[in-house]
CSV table of N, CA and C in Angstrom, one decimal:
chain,number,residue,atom,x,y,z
A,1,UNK,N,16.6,2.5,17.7
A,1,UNK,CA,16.3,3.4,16.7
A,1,UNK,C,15.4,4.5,17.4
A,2,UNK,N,15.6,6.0,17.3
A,2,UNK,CA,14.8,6.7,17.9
A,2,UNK,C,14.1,7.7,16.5
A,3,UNK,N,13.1,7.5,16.8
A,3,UNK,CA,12.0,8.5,15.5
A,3,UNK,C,12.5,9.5,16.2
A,4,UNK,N,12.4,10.6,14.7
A,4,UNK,CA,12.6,12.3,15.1
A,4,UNK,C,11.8,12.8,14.1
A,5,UNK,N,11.4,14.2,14.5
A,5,UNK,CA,10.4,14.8,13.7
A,5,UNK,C,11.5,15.0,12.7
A,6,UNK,N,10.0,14.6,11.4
A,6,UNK,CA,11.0,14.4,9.8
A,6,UNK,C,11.5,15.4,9.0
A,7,UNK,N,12.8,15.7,9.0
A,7,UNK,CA,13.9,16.8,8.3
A,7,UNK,C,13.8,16.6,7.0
A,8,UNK,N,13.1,17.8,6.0
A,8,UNK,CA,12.9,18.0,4.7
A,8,UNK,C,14.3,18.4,4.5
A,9,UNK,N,15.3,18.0,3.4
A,9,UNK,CA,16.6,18.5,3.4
A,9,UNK,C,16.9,18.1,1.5
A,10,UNK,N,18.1,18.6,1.5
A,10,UNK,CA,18.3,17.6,-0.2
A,10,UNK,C,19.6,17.2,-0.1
A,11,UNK,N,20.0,16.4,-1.2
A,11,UNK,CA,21.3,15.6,-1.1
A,11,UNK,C,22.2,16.3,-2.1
A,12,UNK,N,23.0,16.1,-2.1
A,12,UNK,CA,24.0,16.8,-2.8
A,12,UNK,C,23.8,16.7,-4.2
A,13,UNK,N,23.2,15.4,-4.9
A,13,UNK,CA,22.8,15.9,-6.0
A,13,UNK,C,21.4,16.5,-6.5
A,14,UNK,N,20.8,17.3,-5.6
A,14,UNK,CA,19.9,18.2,-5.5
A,14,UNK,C,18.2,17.4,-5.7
A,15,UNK,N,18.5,15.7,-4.7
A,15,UNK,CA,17.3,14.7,-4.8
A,15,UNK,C,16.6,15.8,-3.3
A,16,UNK,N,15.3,15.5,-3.4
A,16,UNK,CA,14.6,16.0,-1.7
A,16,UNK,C,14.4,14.6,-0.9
A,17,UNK,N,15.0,14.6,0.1
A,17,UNK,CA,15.2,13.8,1.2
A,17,UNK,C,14.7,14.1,2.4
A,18,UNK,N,13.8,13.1,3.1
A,18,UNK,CA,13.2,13.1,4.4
A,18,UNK,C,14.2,12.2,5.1
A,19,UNK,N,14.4,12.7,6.4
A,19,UNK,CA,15.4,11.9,7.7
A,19,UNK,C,14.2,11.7,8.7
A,20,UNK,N,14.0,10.5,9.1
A,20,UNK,CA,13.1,10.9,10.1
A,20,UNK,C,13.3,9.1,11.2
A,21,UNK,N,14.3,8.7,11.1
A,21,UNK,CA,14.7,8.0,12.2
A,21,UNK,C,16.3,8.2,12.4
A,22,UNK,N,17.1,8.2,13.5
A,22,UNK,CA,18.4,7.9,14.1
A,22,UNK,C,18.8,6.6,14.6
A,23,UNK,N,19.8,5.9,14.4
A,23,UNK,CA,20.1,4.7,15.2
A,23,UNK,C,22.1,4.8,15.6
A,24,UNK,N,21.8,5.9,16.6
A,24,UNK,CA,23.4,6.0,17.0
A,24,UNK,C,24.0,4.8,17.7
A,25,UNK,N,23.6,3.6,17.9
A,25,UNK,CA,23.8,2.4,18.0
A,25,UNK,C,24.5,1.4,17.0
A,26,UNK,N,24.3,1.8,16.0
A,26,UNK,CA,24.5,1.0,15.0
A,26,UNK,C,25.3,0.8,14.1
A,27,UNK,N,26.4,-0.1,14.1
A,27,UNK,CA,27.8,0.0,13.9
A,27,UNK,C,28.2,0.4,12.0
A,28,UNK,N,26.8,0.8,11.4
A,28,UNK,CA,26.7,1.0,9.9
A,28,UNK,C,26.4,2.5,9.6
A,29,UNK,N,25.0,2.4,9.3
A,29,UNK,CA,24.1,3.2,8.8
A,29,UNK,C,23.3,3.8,10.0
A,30,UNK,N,23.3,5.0,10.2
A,30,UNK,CA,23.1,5.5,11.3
A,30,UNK,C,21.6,6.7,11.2
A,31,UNK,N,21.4,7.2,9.8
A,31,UNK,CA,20.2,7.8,9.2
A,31,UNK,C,19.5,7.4,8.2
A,32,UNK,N,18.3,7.2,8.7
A,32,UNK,CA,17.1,6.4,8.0
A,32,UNK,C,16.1,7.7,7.7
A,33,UNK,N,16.0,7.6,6.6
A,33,UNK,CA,14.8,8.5,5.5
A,33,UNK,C,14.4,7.8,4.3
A,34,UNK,N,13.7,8.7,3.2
A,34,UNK,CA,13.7,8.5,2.0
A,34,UNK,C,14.5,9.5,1.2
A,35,UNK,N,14.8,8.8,-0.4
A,35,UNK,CA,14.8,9.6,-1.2
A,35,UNK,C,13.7,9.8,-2.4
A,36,UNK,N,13.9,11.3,-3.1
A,36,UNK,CA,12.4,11.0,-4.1
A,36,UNK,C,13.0,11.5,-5.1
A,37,UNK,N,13.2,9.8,-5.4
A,37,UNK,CA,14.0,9.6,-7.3
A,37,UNK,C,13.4,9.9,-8.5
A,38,UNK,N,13.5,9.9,-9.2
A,38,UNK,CA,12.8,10.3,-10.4
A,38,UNK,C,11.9,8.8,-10.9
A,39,UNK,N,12.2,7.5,-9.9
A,39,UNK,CA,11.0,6.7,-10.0
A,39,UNK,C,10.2,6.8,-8.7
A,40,UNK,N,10.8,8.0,-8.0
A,40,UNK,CA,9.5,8.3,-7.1
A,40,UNK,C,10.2,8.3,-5.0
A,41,UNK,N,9.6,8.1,-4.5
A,41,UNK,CA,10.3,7.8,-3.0
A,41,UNK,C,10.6,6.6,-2.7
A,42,UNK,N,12.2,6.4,-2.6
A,42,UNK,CA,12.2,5.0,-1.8
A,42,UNK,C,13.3,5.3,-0.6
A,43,UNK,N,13.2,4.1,-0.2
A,43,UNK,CA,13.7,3.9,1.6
A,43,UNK,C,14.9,4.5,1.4
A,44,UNK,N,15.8,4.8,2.5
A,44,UNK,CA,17.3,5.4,2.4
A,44,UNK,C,17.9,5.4,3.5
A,45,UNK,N,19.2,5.3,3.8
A,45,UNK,CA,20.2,4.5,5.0
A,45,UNK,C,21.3,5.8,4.5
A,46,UNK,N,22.1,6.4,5.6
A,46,UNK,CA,22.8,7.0,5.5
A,46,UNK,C,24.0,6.5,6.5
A,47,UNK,N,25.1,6.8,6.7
A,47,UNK,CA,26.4,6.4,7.5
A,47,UNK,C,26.6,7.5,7.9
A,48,UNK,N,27.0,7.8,8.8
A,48,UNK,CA,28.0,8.8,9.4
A,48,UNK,C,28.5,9.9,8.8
A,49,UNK,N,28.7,10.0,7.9
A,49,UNK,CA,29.0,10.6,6.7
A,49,UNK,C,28.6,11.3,5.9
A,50,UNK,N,27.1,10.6,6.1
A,50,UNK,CA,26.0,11.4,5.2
A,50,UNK,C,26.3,10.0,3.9
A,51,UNK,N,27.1,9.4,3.4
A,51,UNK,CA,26.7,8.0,2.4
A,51,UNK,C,25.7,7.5,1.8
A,52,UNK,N,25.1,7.3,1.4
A,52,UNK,CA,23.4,6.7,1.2
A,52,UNK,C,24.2,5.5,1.1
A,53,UNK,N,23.9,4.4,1.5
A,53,UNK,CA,24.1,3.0,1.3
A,53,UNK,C,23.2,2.6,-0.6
A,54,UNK,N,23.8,1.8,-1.5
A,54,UNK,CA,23.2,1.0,-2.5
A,54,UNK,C,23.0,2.5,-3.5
A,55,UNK,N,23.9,3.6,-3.3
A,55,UNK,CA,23.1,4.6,-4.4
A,55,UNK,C,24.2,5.8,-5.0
A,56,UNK,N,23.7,6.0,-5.9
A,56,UNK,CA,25.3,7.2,-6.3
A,56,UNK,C,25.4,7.7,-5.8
A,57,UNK,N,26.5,8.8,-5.3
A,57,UNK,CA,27.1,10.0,-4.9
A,57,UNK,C,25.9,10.8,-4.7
A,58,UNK,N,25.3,11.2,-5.7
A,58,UNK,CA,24.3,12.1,-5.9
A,58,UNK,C,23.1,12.1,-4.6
A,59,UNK,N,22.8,10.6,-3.8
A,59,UNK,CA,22.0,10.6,-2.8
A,59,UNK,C,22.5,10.9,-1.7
A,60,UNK,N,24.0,11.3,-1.4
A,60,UNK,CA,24.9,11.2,0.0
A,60,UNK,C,24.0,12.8,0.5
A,61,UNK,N,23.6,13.2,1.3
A,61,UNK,CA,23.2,13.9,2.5
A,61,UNK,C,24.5,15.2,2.5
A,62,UNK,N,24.4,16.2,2.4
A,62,UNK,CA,24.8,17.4,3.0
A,62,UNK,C,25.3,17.8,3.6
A,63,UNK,N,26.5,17.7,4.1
A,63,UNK,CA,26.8,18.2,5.6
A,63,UNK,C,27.0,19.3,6.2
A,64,UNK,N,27.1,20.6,5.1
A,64,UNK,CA,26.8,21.5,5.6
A,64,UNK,C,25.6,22.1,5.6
A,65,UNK,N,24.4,21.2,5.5
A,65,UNK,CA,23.2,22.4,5.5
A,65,UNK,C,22.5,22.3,7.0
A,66,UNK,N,22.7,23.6,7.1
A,66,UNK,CA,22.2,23.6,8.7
A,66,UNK,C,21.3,22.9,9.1
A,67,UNK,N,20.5,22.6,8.4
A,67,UNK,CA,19.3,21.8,9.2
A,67,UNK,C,19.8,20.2,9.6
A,68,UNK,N,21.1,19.7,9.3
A,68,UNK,CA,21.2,18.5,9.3
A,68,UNK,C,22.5,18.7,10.6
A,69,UNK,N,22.7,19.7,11.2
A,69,UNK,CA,23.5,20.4,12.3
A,69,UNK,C,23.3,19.4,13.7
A,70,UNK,N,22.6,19.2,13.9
A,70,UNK,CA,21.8,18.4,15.1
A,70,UNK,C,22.2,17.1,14.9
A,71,UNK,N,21.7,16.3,13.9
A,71,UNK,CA,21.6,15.5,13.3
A,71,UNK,C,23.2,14.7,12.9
A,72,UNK,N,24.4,14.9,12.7
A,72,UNK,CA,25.5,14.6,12.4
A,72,UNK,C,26.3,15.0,14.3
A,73,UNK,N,25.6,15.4,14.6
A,73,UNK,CA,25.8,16.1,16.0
A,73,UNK,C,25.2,14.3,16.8
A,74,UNK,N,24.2,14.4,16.8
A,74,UNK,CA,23.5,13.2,17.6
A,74,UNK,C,24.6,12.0,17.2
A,75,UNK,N,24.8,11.6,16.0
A,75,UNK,CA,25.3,10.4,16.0
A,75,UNK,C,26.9,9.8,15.4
C-alpha cells in the first residue's frame, strides 16, 4: 500500500471524499479514503473504477475530475 498526500475530491453523489492511500497490487480495491456521510466520516475502498465497495452509487469516485487524473493513472 503506498500513502499519498490526501486528495480532497467528491463522489458523484456530491459526498466529500479524502483518497489518501493506493494499493496497485491488489487484485480488488485499489483506493483507500474516507467518505463524509450524513452519519459523519467513515472508511472507503474504491476499485479501479472509482466503485466504493459496500455503498450506493452515490459514493463511486469521479472519473473525470482532474484531480483524480494521477490517481486512476497510477493503478
Amino acid at each position: 500500500m503506498l500513502k499519498i498526500h490526501v486528495i480532497n475530491t467528491k463522489t458523484v453523489g456530491g459526498l466529500d471524499a479524502k483518497i489518501n492511500a493506493l494499493d496497485p497490487s491488489s487484485t480488488g480495491d485499489k483506493i483507500i479514503g474516507e467518505i463524509n456521510t450524513p452519519a459523519g466520516w467513515r472508511y472507503a475502498q474504491w476499485d479501479e473504477a472509482g466503485t466504493c465497495r459496500d455503498a450506493t452509487d452515490s459514493a463511486n469516485l469521479d472519473k473525470t475530475d482532474p484531480k483524480l487524473a494521477d490517481v486512476f493513472i497510477m493503478i
